PDB file of C-alpha atoms in Angstrom:
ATOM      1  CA  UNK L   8     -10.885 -12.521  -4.858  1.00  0.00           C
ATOM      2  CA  UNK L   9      -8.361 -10.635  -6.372  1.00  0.00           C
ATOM      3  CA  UNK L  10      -4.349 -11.698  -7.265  1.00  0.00           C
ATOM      4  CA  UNK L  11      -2.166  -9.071  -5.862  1.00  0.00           C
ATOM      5  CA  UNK L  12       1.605  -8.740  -6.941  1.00  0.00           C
ATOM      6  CA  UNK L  13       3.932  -6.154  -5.856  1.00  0.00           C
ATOM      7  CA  UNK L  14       6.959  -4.733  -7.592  1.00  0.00           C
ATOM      8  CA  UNK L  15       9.161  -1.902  -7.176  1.00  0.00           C
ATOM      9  CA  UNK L  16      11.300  -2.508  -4.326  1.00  0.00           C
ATOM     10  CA  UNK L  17      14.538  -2.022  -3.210  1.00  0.00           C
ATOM     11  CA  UNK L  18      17.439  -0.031  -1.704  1.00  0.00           C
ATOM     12  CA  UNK L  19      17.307   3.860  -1.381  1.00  0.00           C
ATOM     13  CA  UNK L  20      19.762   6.190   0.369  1.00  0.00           C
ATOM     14  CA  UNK L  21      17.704   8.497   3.296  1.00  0.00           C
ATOM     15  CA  UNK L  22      16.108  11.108   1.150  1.00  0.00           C
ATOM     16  CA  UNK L  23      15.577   9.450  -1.793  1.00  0.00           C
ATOM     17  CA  UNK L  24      12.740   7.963  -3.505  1.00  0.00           C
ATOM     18  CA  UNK L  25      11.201   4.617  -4.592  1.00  0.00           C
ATOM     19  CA  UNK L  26       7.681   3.721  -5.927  1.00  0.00           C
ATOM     20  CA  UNK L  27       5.656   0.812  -5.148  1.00  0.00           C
ATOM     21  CA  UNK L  28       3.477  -0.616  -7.336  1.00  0.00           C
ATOM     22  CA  UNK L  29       0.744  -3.228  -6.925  1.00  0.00           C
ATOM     23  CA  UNK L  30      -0.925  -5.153  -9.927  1.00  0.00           C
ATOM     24  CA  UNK L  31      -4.106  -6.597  -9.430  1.00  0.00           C
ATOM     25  CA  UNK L  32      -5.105  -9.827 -11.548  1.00  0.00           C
ATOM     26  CA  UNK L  33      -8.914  -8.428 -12.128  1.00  0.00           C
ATOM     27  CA  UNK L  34     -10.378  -5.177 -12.130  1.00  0.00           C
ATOM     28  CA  UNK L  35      -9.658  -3.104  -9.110  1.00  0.00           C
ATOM     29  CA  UNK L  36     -13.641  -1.833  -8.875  1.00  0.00           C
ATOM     30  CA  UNK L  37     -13.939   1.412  -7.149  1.00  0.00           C
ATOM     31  CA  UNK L  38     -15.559   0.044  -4.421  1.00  0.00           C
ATOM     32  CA  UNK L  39     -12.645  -2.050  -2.889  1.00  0.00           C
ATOM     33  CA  UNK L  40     -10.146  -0.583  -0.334  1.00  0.00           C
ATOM     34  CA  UNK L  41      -7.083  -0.970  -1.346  1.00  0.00           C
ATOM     35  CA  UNK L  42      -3.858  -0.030   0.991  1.00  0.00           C
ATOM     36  CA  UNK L  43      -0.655  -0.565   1.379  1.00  0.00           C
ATOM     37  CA  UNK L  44       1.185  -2.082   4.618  1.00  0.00           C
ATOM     38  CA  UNK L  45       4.432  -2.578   6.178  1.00  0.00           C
ATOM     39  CA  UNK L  46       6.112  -5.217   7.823  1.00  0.00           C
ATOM     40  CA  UNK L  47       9.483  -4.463   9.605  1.00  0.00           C
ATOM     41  CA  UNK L  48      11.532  -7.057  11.067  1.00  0.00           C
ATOM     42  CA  UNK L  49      10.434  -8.420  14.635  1.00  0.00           C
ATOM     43  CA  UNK L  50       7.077  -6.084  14.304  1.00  0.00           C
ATOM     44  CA  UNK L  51       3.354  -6.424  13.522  1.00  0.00           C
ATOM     45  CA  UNK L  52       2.326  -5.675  10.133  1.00  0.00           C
ATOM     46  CA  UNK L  53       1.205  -1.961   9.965  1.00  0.00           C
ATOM     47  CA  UNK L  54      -1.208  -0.249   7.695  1.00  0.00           C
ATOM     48  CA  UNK L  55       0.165   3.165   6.350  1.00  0.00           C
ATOM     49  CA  UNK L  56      -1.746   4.079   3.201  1.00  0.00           C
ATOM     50  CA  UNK L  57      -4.793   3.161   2.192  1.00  0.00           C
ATOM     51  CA  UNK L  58      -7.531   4.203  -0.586  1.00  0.00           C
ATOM     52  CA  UNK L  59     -10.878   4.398  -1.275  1.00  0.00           C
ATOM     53  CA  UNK L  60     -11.300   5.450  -5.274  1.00  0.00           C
ATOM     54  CA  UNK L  61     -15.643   5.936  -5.251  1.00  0.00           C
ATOM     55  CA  UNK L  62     -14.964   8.251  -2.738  1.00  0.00           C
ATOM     56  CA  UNK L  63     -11.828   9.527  -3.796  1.00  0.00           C
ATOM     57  CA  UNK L  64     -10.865   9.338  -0.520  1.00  0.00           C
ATOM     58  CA  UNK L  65      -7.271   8.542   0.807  1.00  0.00           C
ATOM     59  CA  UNK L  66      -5.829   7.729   4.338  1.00  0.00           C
ATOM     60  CA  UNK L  67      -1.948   7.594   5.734  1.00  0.00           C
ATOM     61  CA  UNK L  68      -0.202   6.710   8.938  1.00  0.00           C
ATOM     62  CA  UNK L  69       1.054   9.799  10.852  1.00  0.00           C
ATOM     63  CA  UNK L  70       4.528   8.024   9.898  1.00  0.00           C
ATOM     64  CA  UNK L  71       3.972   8.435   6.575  1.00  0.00           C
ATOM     65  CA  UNK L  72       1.971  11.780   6.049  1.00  0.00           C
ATOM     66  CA  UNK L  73       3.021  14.005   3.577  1.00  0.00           C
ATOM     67  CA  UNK L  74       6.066  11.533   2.257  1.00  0.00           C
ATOM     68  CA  UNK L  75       4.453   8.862   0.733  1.00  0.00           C
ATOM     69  CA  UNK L  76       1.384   8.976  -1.780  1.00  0.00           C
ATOM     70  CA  UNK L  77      -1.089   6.142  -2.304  1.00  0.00           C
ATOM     71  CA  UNK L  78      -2.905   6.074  -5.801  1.00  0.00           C
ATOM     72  CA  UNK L  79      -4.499   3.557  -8.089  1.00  0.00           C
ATOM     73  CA  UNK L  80      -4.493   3.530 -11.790  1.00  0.00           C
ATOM     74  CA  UNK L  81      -7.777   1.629 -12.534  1.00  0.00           C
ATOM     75  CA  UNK L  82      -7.268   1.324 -16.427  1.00  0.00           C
ATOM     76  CA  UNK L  83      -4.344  -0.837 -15.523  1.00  0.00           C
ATOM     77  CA  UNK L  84      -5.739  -2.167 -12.393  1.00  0.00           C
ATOM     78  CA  UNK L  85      -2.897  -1.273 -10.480  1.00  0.00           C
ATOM     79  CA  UNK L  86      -1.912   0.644  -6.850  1.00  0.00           C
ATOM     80  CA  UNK L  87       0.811   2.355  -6.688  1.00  0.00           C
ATOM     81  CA  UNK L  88       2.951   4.033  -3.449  1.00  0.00           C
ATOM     82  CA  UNK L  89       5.337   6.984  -4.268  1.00  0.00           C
ATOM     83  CA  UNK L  90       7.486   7.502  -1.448  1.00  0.00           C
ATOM     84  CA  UNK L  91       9.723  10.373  -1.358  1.00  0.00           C
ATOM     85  CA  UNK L  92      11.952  11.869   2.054  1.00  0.00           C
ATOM     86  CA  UNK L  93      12.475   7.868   2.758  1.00  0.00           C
ATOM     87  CA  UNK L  94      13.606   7.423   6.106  1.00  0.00           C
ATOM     88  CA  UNK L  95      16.209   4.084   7.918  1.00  0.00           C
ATOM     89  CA  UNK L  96      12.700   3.679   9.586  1.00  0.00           C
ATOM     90  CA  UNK L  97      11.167   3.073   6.406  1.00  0.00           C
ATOM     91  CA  UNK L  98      12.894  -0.223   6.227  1.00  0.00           C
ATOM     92  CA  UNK L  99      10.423  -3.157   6.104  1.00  0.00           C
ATOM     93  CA  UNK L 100       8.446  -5.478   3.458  1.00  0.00           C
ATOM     94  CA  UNK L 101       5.650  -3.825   1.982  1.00  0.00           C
ATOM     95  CA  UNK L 102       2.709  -5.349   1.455  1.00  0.00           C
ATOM     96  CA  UNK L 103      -0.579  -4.626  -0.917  1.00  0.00           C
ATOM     97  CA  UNK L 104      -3.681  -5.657   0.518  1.00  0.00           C
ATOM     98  CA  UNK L 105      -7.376  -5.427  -0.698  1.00  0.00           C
ATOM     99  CA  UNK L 106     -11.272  -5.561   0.493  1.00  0.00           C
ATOM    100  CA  UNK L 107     -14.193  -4.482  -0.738  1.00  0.00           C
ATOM    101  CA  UNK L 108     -16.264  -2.015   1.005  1.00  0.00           C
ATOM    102  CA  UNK L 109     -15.095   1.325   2.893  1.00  0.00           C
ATOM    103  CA  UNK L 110     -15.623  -0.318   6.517  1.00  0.00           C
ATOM    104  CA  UNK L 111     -12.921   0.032   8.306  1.00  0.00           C
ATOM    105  CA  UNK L 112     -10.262   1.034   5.344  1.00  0.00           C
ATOM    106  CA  UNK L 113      -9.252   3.944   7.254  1.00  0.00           C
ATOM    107  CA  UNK L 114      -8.353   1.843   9.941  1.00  0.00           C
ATOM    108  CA  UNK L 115      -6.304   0.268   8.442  1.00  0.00           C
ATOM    109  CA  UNK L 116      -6.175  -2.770  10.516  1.00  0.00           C
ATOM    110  CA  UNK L 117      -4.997  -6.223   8.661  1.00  0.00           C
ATOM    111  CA  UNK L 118      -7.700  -8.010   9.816  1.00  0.00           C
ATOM    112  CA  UNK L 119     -10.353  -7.047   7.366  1.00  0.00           C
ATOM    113  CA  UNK L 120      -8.391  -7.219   3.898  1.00  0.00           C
ATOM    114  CA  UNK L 121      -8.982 -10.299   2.449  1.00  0.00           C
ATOM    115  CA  UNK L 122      -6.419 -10.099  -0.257  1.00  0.00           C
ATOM    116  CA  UNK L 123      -2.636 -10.088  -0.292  1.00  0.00           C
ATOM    117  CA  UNK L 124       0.214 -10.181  -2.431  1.00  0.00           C
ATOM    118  CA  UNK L 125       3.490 -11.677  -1.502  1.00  0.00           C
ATOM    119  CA  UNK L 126       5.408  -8.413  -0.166  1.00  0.00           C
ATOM    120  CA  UNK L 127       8.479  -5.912  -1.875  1.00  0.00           C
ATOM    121  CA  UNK L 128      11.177  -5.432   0.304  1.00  0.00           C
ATOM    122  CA  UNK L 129      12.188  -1.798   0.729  1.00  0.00           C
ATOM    123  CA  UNK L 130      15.674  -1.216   2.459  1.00  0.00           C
ATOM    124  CA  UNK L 131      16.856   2.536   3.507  1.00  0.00           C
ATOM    125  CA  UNK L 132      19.810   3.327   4.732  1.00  0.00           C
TER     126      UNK L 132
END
């Protein structure tokens, strides 16, 4: 398993910017799925970014498609989540989330991901 810990969170004005990042205790091997997710209040947790470094492959929620940009350092073992063009509906607690294997990662579902960290809270208004 790997410890996931989130940092970078906060409040932004619409338009701005904030980046996430996500530090992994171990080393984030190429073959996990890592992804980002998004909690807002009274709603199910929602995948909207998600990553797949042997493959170099990426995934996004339409929400978040061409605004926010998932990538993972691997010499410092951590994900990251630049978001730019934030939006009041961008409001939420964001959540890193791991699993090993490309099954389902561009999914996205929260069922599979085995590993959490404890969430950032993003406000935008």
């Amino acid at each position: 398993h790997v410890q996931l810990v989130e940092s970078g969170g906060g409040s932004a004005q619409a338009g701005g910017s904030l980046r996430l990042s996500c530090a992994a205790s171990g080393y984030i091997y190429s073959s996990y799925c890592m992804a980002w997710f998004r909690q807002a209040p009274g709603q199910e947790r929602e995948g909207i970014a998600a990553i797949y470094a042997a493959f170099g492959s990426t995934y996004y929620a339409t929400s978040v498609k061409g605004r926010f940009t998932i990538s993972v350092e691997a010499a410092h073992n951590t994900l990251y989540l630049q978001m730019n063009s934030l939006k009041a509906e961008d409001t939420g607690m964001y959540y890193c989330a791991a699993k090993t294997g490309i099954g389902e990662c561009g999914t996205m579902g929260a069922g599979p991901f085995n590993d959490w960290g404890q969430g950032t809270q993003v406000t935008v208004s």
